[in-house]
Amino acid sequence: MLKLPVYLDNNATTPCDPRVVEAMLPYFTEVYGNAASRSHPFGWAAEEAVDYAREQVAKLIGADPKEIIFTSGATEADNLAIKGVYEMYAAKGNHIITTEIEHKAVLDTCKHLEKQGALVTYLKVNKEGAIDLKELEAAITPQTILVAIMYANNEIGVINPIREISTIAKRHGVLVMTDASQAAGKIPVDVNADGIDLMAFSAHKMYGPKGVGALYVRRKSPRVKVTAQIDGGGHERGMRSGTLNVPGIVGFGKACELCQLEMEEDAKRIAPMRDRLEKALLQLEESYVNGSTTNRLPQTSNISFKYVEGEGLMMGFNKTIALSSGSACTSASLEPSYVLKALGLGDDLAHSSIRFGLGRYTTDEQIDYTIQCVTDTVNKLRDMSPLWEMFKDGVDLDTIEWEHH
Ligand SMILES: *Cc1c(COP(=O)(O)O)cnc(C)c1O
């Protein structure tokens, strides 16, 4: 029996794996010490658990455990990386290079720093969602201190060539920071092979708990330093103070271990489901995949259904499928997605997009239901749409001058 609603919003957050919950439980009620309490066994046991989790987290990304700074999530890690580098390397320069399609945690941090005197270059992307590496290199100046480019995009799943990006940055002695919230645990990420200096990631995007994440900070060649953004106590080698969330960190560690063991199998099972869903939905006329279909996460598909509003579509699902649309997903306003607009989509196509985020628990039965429900709803909405009727009558809607009120 298919249980409704179907959850296809795994890019927003994933459920906790039951094995993660099981690993966490003792750390609420039995091993409840403060990991910073050095004077008694309760503290030692908590510290031991954190040390073990730090190894699990580091192993997933090929890092040394000492290079892992636990945070409250990727938003905080993004803030710490960018603000921390900006302050620490102020003597070298004030220029940061990023892209137009970063997560708000990166974009808003850059906006904040611009008010404080930072110079930020926002690289454009093509319709596949890719930056131009020549443009990246041309943007670097002697004042450039950081290149901050996401590993994989949360809306369209497009994967950036981080190795090539870091090769270019290294040639000019510039640090590379990447937000790998969507990539870590889903595709192989190796901070050394990829030449990454700082990397933000989050437990709740990889079947771990919410409210915990990490910043990887390289310790060797080069030794990277960031100015702390939260002071007090000097936890996490002085880079991030605050009592550690021991159960959360234990869960994060377990989630990383499971992803490392299972990501390949997960991808082999999920990608064909994603492809089947996409193929079926592209049977609908005037439907388009947004972003690259080759350089992409295995579980994401972003599709626009022209002449249908994403929000209307979702209402049409009558709460039976949990998804995100290209409208209003990042804020309370009805602005269409800035990521889709950066790909060159007009407001109409951006508004008519839906993000399908599959995950570890997605089933074939759920995909069958989704194909049926989306197909029926798109057809139903189009049957009621005057624009669709005009399109079918051969009117070229792009050439019509609309009256604006
Ligand atoms: C989810 C996400 C974040 C924010 O992570 P939190 O742990 O929820 O703060 C940042 N960047 C990307 C790309 C994300 O997908």
GROMACS .gro file of C-alpha atoms and ligand atoms in nm:
model
  420
    1MET     CA    1   0.000   0.000   0.000
    2LEU     CA    2   0.131   0.341  -0.098
    3LYS     CA    3   0.139   0.580   0.195
    4LEU     CA    4   0.062   0.943   0.118
    5PRO     CA    5   0.199   1.205   0.102
    6VAL     CA    6   0.502   1.104  -0.102
    7TYR     CA    7   0.817   1.286   0.008
    8LEU     CA    8   1.019   1.418  -0.286
    9ASP     CA    9   1.183   1.716  -0.119
   10ASN     CA   10   1.508   1.552  -0.010
   11ASN     CA   11   1.711   1.852  -0.126
   12ALA     CA   12   1.539   2.058   0.144
   13THR     CA   13   1.603   1.798   0.410
   14THR     CA   14   1.624   1.422   0.447
   15PRO     CA   15   1.466   1.202   0.710
   16CYS     CA   16   1.704   1.067   0.973
   17ASP     CA   17   1.816   0.713   0.898
   18PRO     CA   18   1.685   0.491   1.183
   19ARG     CA   19   2.042   0.363   1.231
   20VAL     CA   20   2.148   0.723   1.293
   21VAL     CA   21   1.874   0.772   1.552
   22GLU     CA   22   1.976   0.451   1.725
   23ALA     CA   23   2.337   0.568   1.747
   24MET     CA   24   2.228   0.902   1.892
   25LEU     CA   25   1.987   0.782   2.160
   26PRO     CA   26   2.232   0.692   2.440
   27TYR     CA   27   2.382   1.039   2.418
   28PHE     CA   28   2.063   1.205   2.537
   29THR     CA   29   2.000   1.006   2.852
   30GLU     CA   30   2.301   0.795   2.946
   31VAL     CA   31   2.615   0.958   2.813
   32TYR     CA   32   2.497   1.313   2.872
   33GLY     CA   33   2.825   1.473   2.979
   34ASN     CA   34   2.964   1.794   2.837
   35ALA     CA   35   3.244   1.703   2.595
   36ALA     CA   36   3.445   1.991   2.740
   37SER     CA   37   3.429   1.856   3.098
   38ARG     CA   38   3.777   1.723   3.147
   39SER     CA   39   3.744   1.629   3.513
   40HIS     CA   40   3.508   1.329   3.516
   41PRO     CA   41   3.402   1.018   3.324
   42PHE     CA   42   3.079   1.177   3.194
   43GLY     CA   43   3.281   1.437   3.012
   44TRP     CA   44   3.539   1.185   2.893
   45ALA     CA   45   3.273   0.957   2.746
   46ALA     CA   46   3.114   1.246   2.559
   47GLU     CA   47   3.452   1.360   2.432
   48GLU     CA   48   3.532   1.009   2.316
   49ALA     CA   49   3.206   0.995   2.122
   50VAL     CA   50   3.280   1.331   1.959
   51ASP     CA   51   3.632   1.219   1.867
   52TYR     CA   52   3.493   0.907   1.705
   53ALA     CA   53   3.231   1.105   1.511
   54ARG     CA   54   3.499   1.351   1.402
   55GLU     CA   55   3.689   1.060   1.248
   56GLN     CA   56   3.377   0.934   1.070
   57VAL     CA   57   3.303   1.279   0.930
   58ALA     CA   58   3.664   1.340   0.825
   59LYS     CA   59   3.686   1.000   0.656
   60LEU     CA   60   3.390   1.069   0.430
   61ILE     CA   61   3.574   1.364   0.273
   62GLY     CA   62   3.932   1.240   0.297
   63ALA     CA   63   4.026   1.489   0.568
   64ASP     CA   64   4.219   1.470   0.895
   65PRO     CA   65   3.987   1.474   1.200
   66LYS     CA   66   4.169   1.785   1.326
   67GLU     CA   67   4.044   1.970   1.019
   68ILE     CA   68   3.676   1.931   1.114
   69ILE     CA   69   3.503   2.218   1.298
   70PHE     CA   70   3.156   2.123   1.413
   71THR     CA   71   2.887   2.389   1.363
   72SER     CA   72   2.510   2.417   1.380
   73GLY     CA   73   2.483   2.339   1.009
   74ALA     CA   74   2.597   2.448   0.667
   75THR     CA   75   2.461   2.801   0.700
   76GLU     CA   76   2.687   2.865   0.997
   77ALA     CA   77   2.978   2.689   0.828
   78ASP     CA   78   2.935   2.907   0.517
   79ASN     CA   79   2.930   3.218   0.737
   80LEU     CA   80   3.236   3.107   0.933
   81ALA     CA   81   3.432   3.023   0.619
   82ILE     CA   82   3.361   3.342   0.427
   83LYS     CA   83   3.353   3.597   0.709
   84GLY     CA   84   3.637   3.416   0.883
   85VAL     CA   85   3.861   3.427   0.576
   86TYR     CA   86   3.762   3.785   0.500
   87GLU     CA   87   3.874   3.898   0.846
   88MET     CA   88   4.180   3.675   0.872
   89TYR     CA   89   4.321   3.767   0.531
   90ALA     CA   90   4.225   4.137   0.535
   91ALA     CA   91   4.589   4.236   0.495
   92LYS     CA   92   4.608   4.044   0.166
   93GLY     CA   93   4.295   4.183   0.002
   94ASN     CA   94   3.919   4.221   0.006
   95HIS     CA   95   3.803   4.047  -0.311
   96ILE     CA   96   3.582   3.738  -0.312
   97ILE     CA   97   3.468   3.547  -0.619
   98THR     CA   98   3.147   3.346  -0.607
   99THR     CA   99   2.860   3.260  -0.843
  100GLU     CA  100   2.507   3.384  -0.900
  101ILE     CA  101   2.355   3.049  -0.811
  102GLU     CA  102   2.499   2.992  -0.465
  103HIS     CA  103   2.277   2.914  -0.170
  104LYS     CA  104   2.153   3.219   0.023
  105ALA     CA  105   2.386   3.125   0.308
  106VAL     CA  106   2.674   3.219   0.078
  107LEU     CA  107   2.509   3.502  -0.117
  108ASP     CA  108   2.373   3.682   0.189
  109THR     CA  109   2.708   3.647   0.366
  110CYS     CA  110   2.876   3.808   0.066
  111LYS     CA  111   2.614   4.084   0.065
  112HIS     CA  112   2.687   4.144   0.433
  113LEU     CA  113   3.059   4.172   0.366
  114GLU     CA  114   3.003   4.409   0.074
  115LYS     CA  115   2.854   4.652   0.324
  116GLN     CA  116   3.179   4.624   0.519
  117GLY     CA  117   3.398   4.700   0.221
  118ALA     CA  118   3.436   4.366   0.046
  119LEU     CA  119   3.446   4.351  -0.332
  120VAL     CA  120   3.248   4.053  -0.460
  121THR     CA  121   3.237   3.912  -0.813
  122TYR     CA  122   2.928   3.702  -0.888
  123LEU     CA  123   3.013   3.477  -1.182
  124LYS     CA  124   2.733   3.414  -1.428
  125VAL     CA  125   2.629   3.066  -1.537
  126ASN     CA  126   2.517   2.937  -1.877
  127LYS     CA  127   2.184   2.764  -1.936
  128GLU     CA  128   2.333   2.436  -1.816
  129GLY     CA  129   2.419   2.602  -1.486
  130ALA     CA  130   2.794   2.598  -1.551
  131ILE     CA  131   3.039   2.882  -1.490
  132ASP     CA  132   3.301   2.975  -1.749
  133LEU     CA  133   3.643   2.880  -1.611
  134LYS     CA  134   3.813   3.144  -1.824
  135GLU     CA  135   3.589   3.405  -1.666
  136LEU     CA  136   3.684   3.274  -1.325
  137GLU     CA  137   4.054   3.308  -1.400
  138ALA     CA  138   4.007   3.652  -1.552
  139ALA     CA  139   3.824   3.770  -1.241
  140ILE     CA  140   4.118   3.693  -1.011
  141THR     CA  141   4.319   3.999  -0.903
  142PRO     CA  142   4.605   4.047  -0.656
  143GLN     CA  143   4.334   4.143  -0.403
  144THR     CA  144   4.143   3.815  -0.440
  145ILE     CA  145   4.144   3.617  -0.116
  146LEU     CA  146   3.872   3.359  -0.174
  147VAL     CA  147   3.689   3.166  -0.444
  148ALA     CA  148   3.360   3.040  -0.296
  149ILE     CA  149   3.178   2.807  -0.536
  150MET     CA  150   2.930   2.538  -0.442
  151TYR     CA  151   3.001   2.173  -0.513
  152ALA     CA  152   2.648   2.094  -0.629
  153ASN     CA  153   2.347   2.319  -0.662
  154ASN     CA  154   2.047   2.255  -0.440
  155GLU     CA  155   1.781   2.351  -0.696
  156ILE     CA  156   1.904   2.193  -1.018
  157GLY     CA  157   2.163   1.946  -0.887
  158VAL     CA  158   2.434   2.068  -1.122
  159ILE     CA  159   2.786   1.970  -1.013
  160ASN     CA  160   3.072   2.217  -1.048
  161PRO     CA  161   3.420   2.112  -1.167
  162ILE     CA  162   3.576   2.182  -0.828
  163ARG     CA  163   3.912   2.028  -0.923
  164GLU     CA  164   3.951   2.258  -1.221
  165ILE     CA  165   3.832   2.553  -1.016
  166SER     CA  166   4.087   2.486  -0.743
  167THR     CA  167   4.367   2.432  -0.995
  168ILE     CA  168   4.299   2.781  -1.130
  169ALA     CA  169   4.270   2.937  -0.785
  170LYS     CA  170   4.590   2.767  -0.663
  171ARG     CA  171   4.780   2.898  -0.964
  172HIS     CA  172   4.707   3.245  -0.825
  173GLY     CA  173   4.752   3.157  -0.457
  174VAL     CA  174   4.381   3.201  -0.380
  175LEU     CA  175   4.192   2.991  -0.124
  176VAL     CA  176   3.901   2.773  -0.238
  177MET     CA  177   3.587   2.734  -0.031
  178THR     CA  178   3.299   2.514  -0.138
  179ASP     CA  179   2.949   2.457  -0.003
  180ALA     CA  180   2.914   2.081  -0.038
  181SER     CA  181   2.582   2.049   0.146
  182GLN     CA  182   2.421   1.872  -0.149
  183ALA     CA  183   2.728   1.681  -0.264
  184ALA     CA  184   2.877   1.531   0.051
  185GLY     CA  185   2.736   1.186   0.111
  186LYS     CA  186   2.579   1.167  -0.234
  187ILE     CA  187   2.880   1.176  -0.464
  188PRO     CA  188   3.248   1.117  -0.381
  189VAL     CA  189   3.409   1.430  -0.238
  190ASP     CA  190   3.779   1.433  -0.147
  191VAL     CA  191   3.924   1.755  -0.012
  192ASN     CA  192   4.278   1.665  -0.118
  193ALA     CA  193   4.208   1.532  -0.465
  194ASP     CA  194   3.970   1.825  -0.521
  195GLY     CA  195   4.209   2.086  -0.380
  196ILE     CA  196   3.955   2.227  -0.136
  197ASP     CA  197   4.071   2.458   0.145
  198LEU     CA  198   3.739   2.509   0.324
  199MET     CA  199   3.417   2.311   0.289
  200ALA     CA  200   3.075   2.348   0.447
  201PHE     CA  201   2.835   2.055   0.480
  202SER     CA  202   2.537   1.953   0.683
  203ALA     CA  203   2.404   1.638   0.853
  204HIS     CA  204   2.037   1.682   0.764
  205LYS     CA  205   2.105   1.666   0.390
  206MET     CA  206   2.253   1.318   0.430
  207TYR     CA  207   2.008   1.135   0.656
  208GLY     CA  208   2.149   1.280   0.978
  209PRO     CA  209   1.986   1.515   1.228
  210LYS     CA  210   1.906   1.882   1.176
  211GLY     CA  211   2.106   2.153   1.349
  212VAL     CA  212   2.452   2.005   1.305
  213GLY     CA  213   2.711   2.041   1.033
  214ALA     CA  214   3.077   2.110   0.983
  215LEU     CA  215   3.336   2.331   0.828
  216TYR     CA  216   3.644   2.158   0.695
  217VAL     CA  217   3.947   2.386   0.737
  218ARG     CA  218   4.273   2.273   0.570
  219ARG     CA  219   4.569   2.245   0.808
  220LYS     CA  220   4.853   2.169   0.567
  221SER     CA  221   4.971   2.323   0.240
  222PRO     CA  222   4.839   2.571   0.298
  223ARG     CA  223   4.753   2.599   0.665
  224VAL     CA  224   4.426   2.790   0.654
  225LYS     CA  225   4.300   3.005   0.937
  226VAL     CA  226   3.963   3.166   0.994
  227THR     CA  227   3.863   3.430   1.246
  228ALA     CA  228   3.604   3.291   1.487
  229GLN     CA  229   3.255   3.432   1.447
  230ILE     CA  230   3.126   3.297   1.778
  231ASP     CA  231   3.342   3.369   2.082
  232GLY     CA  232   3.347   3.211   2.427
  233GLY     CA  233   3.512   2.900   2.571
  234GLY     CA  234   3.743   2.837   2.278
  235HIS     CA  235   3.585   2.511   2.163
  236GLU     CA  236   3.677   2.361   1.827
  237ARG     CA  237   4.033   2.489   1.847
  238GLY     CA  238   3.910   2.841   1.906
  239MET     CA  239   3.730   2.863   1.575
  240ARG     CA  240   3.378   2.798   1.701
  241SER     CA  241   3.287   2.828   2.066
  242GLY     CA  242   2.981   2.672   2.224
  243THR     CA  243   2.903   2.346   2.401
  244LEU     CA  244   2.911   2.069   2.145
  245ASN     CA  245   2.583   1.908   2.040
  246VAL     CA  246   2.703   1.559   2.133
  247PRO     CA  247   2.400   1.353   2.019
  248GLY     CA  248   2.382   1.557   1.698
  249ILE     CA  249   2.751   1.511   1.629
  250VAL     CA  250   2.728   1.137   1.698
  251GLY     CA  251   2.438   1.120   1.452
  252PHE     CA  252   2.630   1.322   1.195
  253GLY     CA  253   2.923   1.082   1.229
  254LYS     CA  254   2.700   0.779   1.182
  255ALA     CA  255   2.528   0.943   0.884
  256CYS     CA  256   2.868   1.005   0.722
  257GLU     CA  257   2.976   0.646   0.782
  258LEU     CA  258   2.656   0.512   0.626
  259CYS     CA  259   2.685   0.743   0.326
  260GLN     CA  260   3.042   0.637   0.271
  261LEU     CA  261   2.941   0.270   0.276
  262GLU     CA  262   2.621   0.309   0.076
  263MET     CA  263   2.641   0.614  -0.150
  264GLU     CA  264   2.737   0.414  -0.454
  265GLU     CA  265   2.452   0.168  -0.408
  266ASP     CA  266   2.211   0.447  -0.321
  267ALA     CA  267   2.302   0.632  -0.640
  268LYS     CA  268   2.269   0.315  -0.849
  269ARG     CA  269   1.918   0.266  -0.719
  270ILE     CA  270   1.802   0.629  -0.713
  271ALA     CA  271   1.938   0.761  -1.045
  272PRO     CA  272   1.734   0.515  -1.256
  273MET     CA  273   1.419   0.612  -1.065
  274ARG     CA  274   1.497   0.979  -1.125
  275ASP     CA  275   1.559   0.909  -1.493
  276ARG     CA  276   1.235   0.713  -1.526
  277LEU     CA  277   1.041   0.995  -1.363
  278GLU     CA  278   1.206   1.253  -1.585
  279LYS     CA  279   1.155   1.056  -1.904
  280ALA     CA  280   0.788   1.003  -1.827
  281LEU     CA  281   0.727   1.370  -1.745
  282LEU     CA  282   0.909   1.486  -2.056
  283GLN     CA  283   0.641   1.303  -2.251
  284LEU     CA  284   0.424   1.599  -2.162
  285GLU     CA  285   0.440   1.866  -2.430
  286GLU     CA  286   0.637   2.181  -2.351
  287SER     CA  287   0.821   2.039  -2.053
  288TYR     CA  288   1.190   2.108  -2.005
  289VAL     CA  289   1.466   1.994  -1.772
  290ASN     CA  290   1.646   2.286  -1.608
  291GLY     CA  291   2.025   2.271  -1.596
  292SER     CA  292   2.267   2.006  -1.716
  293THR     CA  293   2.141   1.648  -1.733
  294THR     CA  294   2.491   1.504  -1.742
  295ASN     CA  295   2.684   1.689  -1.470
  296ARG     CA  296   2.420   1.636  -1.209
  297LEU     CA  297   2.349   1.480  -0.871
  298PRO     CA  298   2.189   1.136  -0.905
  299GLN     CA  299   1.872   1.224  -0.717
  300THR     CA  300   1.767   1.565  -0.848
  301SER     CA  301   1.551   1.667  -1.142
  302ASN     CA  302   1.415   2.016  -1.200
  303ILE     CA  303   1.147   2.041  -1.466
  304SER     CA  304   0.943   2.333  -1.602
  305PHE     CA  305   0.595   2.266  -1.737
  306LYS     CA  306   0.523   2.561  -1.961
  307TYR     CA  307   0.184   2.735  -1.925
  308VAL     CA  308   0.135   2.584  -1.580
  309GLU     CA  309   0.214   2.762  -1.254
  310GLY     CA  310   0.431   2.560  -1.016
  311GLU     CA  311   0.228   2.671  -0.718
  312GLY     CA  312  -0.095   2.578  -0.896
  313LEU     CA  313   0.054   2.241  -0.981
  314MET     CA  314   0.138   2.178  -0.621
  315MET     CA  315  -0.213   2.271  -0.514
  316GLY     CA  316  -0.333   2.030  -0.780
  317PHE     CA  317  -0.140   1.751  -0.608
  318ASN     CA  318  -0.369   1.820  -0.316
  319LYS     CA  319  -0.092   1.773  -0.062
  320THR     CA  320  -0.020   1.418  -0.177
  321ILE     CA  321   0.335   1.494  -0.299
  322ALA     CA  322   0.585   1.701  -0.102
  323LEU     CA  323   0.792   1.902  -0.350
  324SER     CA  324   0.940   2.248  -0.401
  325SER     CA  325   0.853   2.476  -0.688
  326GLY     CA  326   1.061   2.748  -0.850
  327SER     CA  327   0.828   3.000  -0.694
  328ALA     CA  328   0.857   3.126  -0.343
  329CYS     CA  329   1.085   2.850  -0.229
  330THR     CA  330   1.349   3.067  -0.070
  331SER     CA  331   1.139   3.340   0.081
  332ALA     CA  332   0.791   3.452   0.170
  333SER     CA  333   0.767   3.657  -0.148
  334LEU     CA  334   0.648   3.518  -0.480
  335GLU     CA  335   0.974   3.594  -0.656
  336PRO     CA  336   1.067   3.318  -0.899
  337SER     CA  337   1.385   3.127  -0.826
  338TYR     CA  338   1.701   3.336  -0.881
  339VAL     CA  339   1.884   3.015  -0.973
  340LEU     CA  340   1.649   2.942  -1.263
  341LYS     CA  341   1.655   3.305  -1.371
  342ALA     CA  342   2.036   3.291  -1.374
  343LEU     CA  343   2.008   2.999  -1.621
  344GLY     CA  344   1.822   3.239  -1.848
  345LEU     CA  345   1.467   3.123  -1.781
  346GLY     CA  346   1.194   3.385  -1.805
  347ASP     CA  347   0.965   3.448  -1.509
  348ASP     CA  348   0.698   3.223  -1.662
  349LEU     CA  349   0.919   2.916  -1.700
  350ALA     CA  350   1.082   2.976  -1.362
  351HIS     CA  351   0.739   2.995  -1.201
  352SER     CA  352   0.633   2.675  -1.375
  353SER     CA  353   0.918   2.464  -1.242
  354ILE     CA  354   0.915   2.181  -0.993
  355ARG     CA  355   1.215   2.032  -0.813
  356PHE     CA  356   1.204   1.657  -0.762
  357GLY     CA  357   1.443   1.554  -0.488
  358LEU     CA  358   1.455   1.177  -0.450
  359GLY     CA  359   1.629   1.002  -0.166
  360ARG     CA  360   1.732   0.686   0.014
  361TYR     CA  361   1.372   0.594   0.092
  362THR     CA  362   1.213   0.674  -0.243
  363THR     CA  363   1.035   0.372  -0.393
  364ASP     CA  364   0.930   0.275  -0.745
  365GLU     CA  365   0.571   0.280  -0.628
  366GLN     CA  366   0.610   0.644  -0.520
  367ILE     CA  367   0.758   0.730  -0.857
  368ASP     CA  368   0.465   0.561  -1.035
  369TYR     CA  369   0.223   0.765  -0.828
  370THR     CA  370   0.415   1.087  -0.893
  371ILE     CA  371   0.426   1.033  -1.270
  372GLN     CA  372   0.052   0.972  -1.277
  373CYS     CA  373  -0.038   1.260  -1.049
  374VAL     CA  374   0.188   1.519  -1.214
  375THR     CA  375   0.079   1.414  -1.562
  376ASP     CA  376  -0.290   1.432  -1.473
  377THR     CA  377  -0.253   1.765  -1.295
  378VAL     CA  378  -0.054   1.929  -1.574
  379ASN     CA  379  -0.312   1.812  -1.829
  380LYS     CA  380  -0.601   1.927  -1.615
  381LEU     CA  381  -0.453   2.272  -1.554
  382ARG     CA  382  -0.369   2.317  -1.919
  383ASP     CA  383  -0.722   2.219  -2.020
  384MET     CA  384  -0.843   2.515  -1.815
  385SER     CA  385  -0.572   2.754  -1.931
  386PRO     CA  386  -0.646   3.022  -2.194
  387LEU     CA  387  -0.272   3.052  -2.261
  388TRP     CA  388  -0.251   2.683  -2.339
  389GLU     CA  389  -0.548   2.715  -2.572
  390MET     CA  390  -0.379   3.001  -2.755
  391PHE     CA  391  -0.057   2.804  -2.778
  392LYS     CA  392  -0.246   2.507  -2.922
  393ASP     CA  393  -0.411   2.743  -3.171
  394GLY     CA  394  -0.066   2.835  -3.292
  395VAL     CA  395  -0.043   3.180  -3.138
  396ASP     CA  396   0.321   3.266  -3.065
  397LEU     CA  397   0.282   3.383  -2.708
  398ASP     CA  398   0.636   3.517  -2.689
  399THR     CA  399   0.557   3.785  -2.946
  400ILE     CA  400   0.243   3.909  -2.774
  401GLU     CA  401   0.267   4.244  -2.603
  402TRP     CA  402   0.099   4.208  -2.268
  403GLU     CA  403  -0.066   4.503  -2.108
  404HIS     CA  404   0.084   4.579  -1.770
  405HIS     CA  405  -0.131   4.721  -1.496
  406LIG     C1  406   2.065   2.310   0.292
  406LIG     C2  407   2.175   2.389   0.236
  406LIG     C3  408   2.241   2.484   0.314
  406LIG     C4  409   2.199   2.516   0.455
  406LIG     O1  410   2.231   2.413   0.543
  406LIG     P1  411   2.174   2.414   0.692
  406LIG     O2  412   2.249   2.304   0.758
  406LIG     O3  413   2.029   2.390   0.680
  406LIG     O4  414   2.206   2.546   0.752
  406LIG     C5  415   2.344   2.554   0.257
  406LIG     N1  416   2.383   2.532   0.131
  406LIG     C6  417   2.322   2.440   0.053
  406LIG     C7  418   2.371   2.418  -0.086
  406LIG     C8  419   2.216   2.366   0.103
  406LIG     O5  420   2.157   2.278   0.024
   0.00000   0.00000   0.00000
